[in-house]
């Protein structure tokens, strides 16, 4: 808020890679009545789907070769939500990451993109999959609109 108070921008740009931060900024500007338009910028990805991040440079060659498992889990969630329950999709995607050697899953969650509240099977709106996991002492995050 301090930055917005000082600069009073017409628009502010935030990357969708940090989706939770973007959702909170959008909520804050709405609740506090800022006239600043919040623009989400798409996540840039490597050729294998890994979300681009300066953290990727800290990965060993072996860890880097496995890191796209996060993106693959998001694609799996998108596919499986057509026919499976929320709980089943979360379990399936969590296991995919946890069963990848070297990875420690922090969370895999399916949330409402406006409120960040975890969704249930009766949810009728959009769904955002959000994931965080550790490998080689590096915390990787990613997300995707899966419905």
GROMACS .gro file of C-alpha atoms in nm:
model
  147
    1UNK     CA    1   0.000   0.000   0.000
    2UNK     CA    2   0.286   0.234   0.076
    3UNK     CA    3   0.420   0.208  -0.279
    4UNK     CA    4   0.076   0.266  -0.428
    5UNK     CA    5   0.023   0.564  -0.196
    6UNK     CA    6   0.351   0.724  -0.306
    7UNK     CA    7   0.339   0.647  -0.679
    8UNK     CA    8  -0.039   0.636  -0.739
    9UNK     CA    9   0.005   0.428  -1.057
   10UNK     CA   10  -0.265   0.386  -1.318
   11UNK     CA   11  -0.160   0.023  -1.360
   12UNK     CA   12   0.069  -0.221  -1.181
   13UNK     CA   13   0.201  -0.542  -1.335
   14UNK     CA   14   0.255  -0.863  -1.141
   15UNK     CA   15   0.360  -1.204  -1.265
   16UNK     CA   16   0.109  -1.487  -1.254
   17UNK     CA   17   0.388  -1.720  -1.143
   18UNK     CA   18   0.342  -1.576  -0.794
   19UNK     CA   19  -0.031  -1.629  -0.819
   20UNK     CA   20  -0.110  -1.603  -0.449
   21UNK     CA   21   0.067  -1.266  -0.431
   22UNK     CA   22  -0.124  -1.145  -0.736
   23UNK     CA   23  -0.458  -1.252  -0.584
   24UNK     CA   24  -0.379  -1.074  -0.257
   25UNK     CA   25  -0.275  -0.753  -0.438
   26UNK     CA   26  -0.598  -0.761  -0.641
   27UNK     CA   27  -0.802  -0.810  -0.325
   28UNK     CA   28  -0.614  -0.532  -0.143
   29UNK     CA   29  -0.661  -0.276  -0.421
   30UNK     CA   30  -1.032  -0.360  -0.443
   31UNK     CA   31  -1.097  -0.344  -0.067
   32UNK     CA   32  -0.896  -0.025  -0.017
   33UNK     CA   33  -1.047   0.148  -0.318
   34UNK     CA   34  -0.729   0.201  -0.521
   35UNK     CA   35  -0.791   0.307  -0.879
   36UNK     CA   36  -0.480   0.118  -0.989
   37UNK     CA   37  -0.548  -0.152  -1.246
   38UNK     CA   38  -0.372  -0.476  -1.155
   39UNK     CA   39  -0.247  -0.661  -1.462
   40UNK     CA   40  -0.143  -1.025  -1.440
   41UNK     CA   41   0.148  -1.115  -1.668
   42UNK     CA   42   0.160  -1.476  -1.794
   43UNK     CA   43   0.415  -1.717  -1.654
   44UNK     CA   44   0.708  -1.767  -1.890
   45UNK     CA   45   0.819  -2.128  -1.923
   46UNK     CA   46   1.124  -2.319  -2.033
   47UNK     CA   47   1.083  -2.553  -2.331
   48UNK     CA   48   1.000  -2.844  -2.095
   49UNK     CA   49   0.734  -2.643  -1.911
   50UNK     CA   50   0.930  -2.544  -1.601
   51UNK     CA   51   0.829  -2.195  -1.491
   52UNK     CA   52   1.118  -1.953  -1.548
   53UNK     CA   53   1.279  -1.834  -1.226
   54UNK     CA   54   1.619  -1.719  -1.109
   55UNK     CA   55   1.597  -2.007  -0.859
   56UNK     CA   56   1.630  -2.256  -1.144
   57UNK     CA   57   1.997  -2.161  -1.178
   58UNK     CA   58   2.059  -2.303  -0.829
   59UNK     CA   59   1.946  -2.651  -0.934
   60UNK     CA   60   2.194  -2.928  -1.008
   61UNK     CA   61   2.176  -3.084  -1.353
   62UNK     CA   62   1.993  -3.385  -1.208
   63UNK     CA   63   1.743  -3.172  -1.016
   64UNK     CA   64   1.684  -2.950  -1.317
   65UNK     CA   65   1.604  -3.254  -1.530
   66UNK     CA   66   1.332  -3.352  -1.278
   67UNK     CA   67   1.198  -3.004  -1.205
   68UNK     CA   68   0.932  -3.004  -1.476
   69UNK     CA   69   0.739  -3.255  -1.262
   70UNK     CA   70   0.560  -2.952  -1.114
   71UNK     CA   71   0.432  -2.848  -1.456
   72UNK     CA   72   0.341  -3.206  -1.538
   73UNK     CA   73   0.140  -3.227  -1.215
   74UNK     CA   74  -0.055  -2.916  -1.316
   75UNK     CA   75  -0.132  -3.064  -1.658
   76UNK     CA   76  -0.240  -3.386  -1.489
   77UNK     CA   77  -0.477  -3.193  -1.261
   78UNK     CA   78  -0.626  -3.014  -1.561
   79UNK     CA   79  -0.685  -3.345  -1.740
   80UNK     CA   80  -0.816  -3.542  -1.442
   81UNK     CA   81  -1.059  -3.274  -1.320
   82UNK     CA   82  -1.279  -3.363  -1.616
   83UNK     CA   83  -1.366  -3.698  -1.462
   84UNK     CA   84  -1.228  -3.727  -1.107
   85UNK     CA   85  -1.309  -3.576  -0.767
   86UNK     CA   86  -1.111  -3.286  -0.621
   87UNK     CA   87  -0.971  -3.511  -0.347
   88UNK     CA   88  -0.860  -3.776  -0.596
   89UNK     CA   89  -0.690  -3.519  -0.822
   90UNK     CA   90  -0.505  -3.365  -0.526
   91UNK     CA   91  -0.387  -3.707  -0.410
   92UNK     CA   92  -0.282  -3.814  -0.760
   93UNK     CA   93  -0.084  -3.495  -0.826
   94UNK     CA   94   0.071  -3.491  -0.479
   95UNK     CA   95   0.186  -3.851  -0.520
   96UNK     CA   96   0.332  -3.777  -0.862
   97UNK     CA   97   0.560  -3.512  -0.709
   98UNK     CA   98   0.632  -3.694  -0.381
   99UNK     CA   99   0.732  -4.009  -0.571
  100UNK     CA  100   0.988  -3.819  -0.778
  101UNK     CA  101   1.330  -3.884  -0.618
  102UNK     CA  102   1.473  -3.577  -0.445
  103UNK     CA  103   1.145  -3.386  -0.420
  104UNK     CA  104   0.972  -3.290  -0.098
  105UNK     CA  105   0.620  -3.165  -0.158
  106UNK     CA  106   0.520  -2.860   0.047
  107UNK     CA  107   0.167  -2.840  -0.094
  108UNK     CA  108  -0.050  -2.913  -0.394
  109UNK     CA  109  -0.382  -2.732  -0.366
  110UNK     CA  110  -0.683  -2.662  -0.584
  111UNK     CA  111  -0.824  -2.320  -0.497
  112UNK     CA  112  -1.073  -2.057  -0.601
  113UNK     CA  113  -0.859  -1.806  -0.795
  114UNK     CA  114  -1.030  -1.504  -0.636
  115UNK     CA  115  -1.036  -1.610  -0.272
  116UNK     CA  116  -0.755  -1.871  -0.260
  117UNK     CA  117  -0.991  -2.089  -0.055
  118UNK     CA  118  -0.949  -2.462  -0.128
  119UNK     CA  119  -1.234  -2.590  -0.344
  120UNK     CA  120  -1.467  -2.885  -0.292
  121UNK     CA  121  -1.639  -3.105  -0.551
  122UNK     CA  122  -1.947  -2.879  -0.556
  123UNK     CA  123  -1.739  -2.577  -0.667
  124UNK     CA  124  -1.887  -2.431  -0.985
  125UNK     CA  125  -1.635  -2.161  -1.079
  126UNK     CA  126  -1.276  -2.146  -1.197
  127UNK     CA  127  -1.008  -2.353  -1.024
  128UNK     CA  128  -0.639  -2.269  -0.987
  129UNK     CA  129  -0.390  -2.543  -0.905
  130UNK     CA  130  -0.102  -2.420  -0.688
  131UNK     CA  131   0.207  -2.621  -0.601
  132UNK     CA  132   0.527  -2.575  -0.401
  133UNK     CA  133   0.802  -2.832  -0.359
  134UNK     CA  134   1.167  -2.851  -0.259
  135UNK     CA  135   1.457  -3.011  -0.444
  136UNK     CA  136   1.830  -2.951  -0.390
  137UNK     CA  137   1.742  -2.704  -0.114
  138UNK     CA  138   1.553  -2.490  -0.368
  139UNK     CA  139   1.185  -2.410  -0.326
  140UNK     CA  140   1.002  -2.420  -0.658
  141UNK     CA  141   0.650  -2.289  -0.708
  142UNK     CA  142   0.406  -2.302  -0.995
  143UNK     CA  143   0.037  -2.269  -1.069
  144UNK     CA  144  -0.211  -2.299  -1.351
  145UNK     CA  145  -0.579  -2.237  -1.418
  146UNK     CA  146  -0.704  -2.592  -1.446
  147UNK     CA  147  -1.074  -2.520  -1.479
   0.00000   0.00000   0.00000
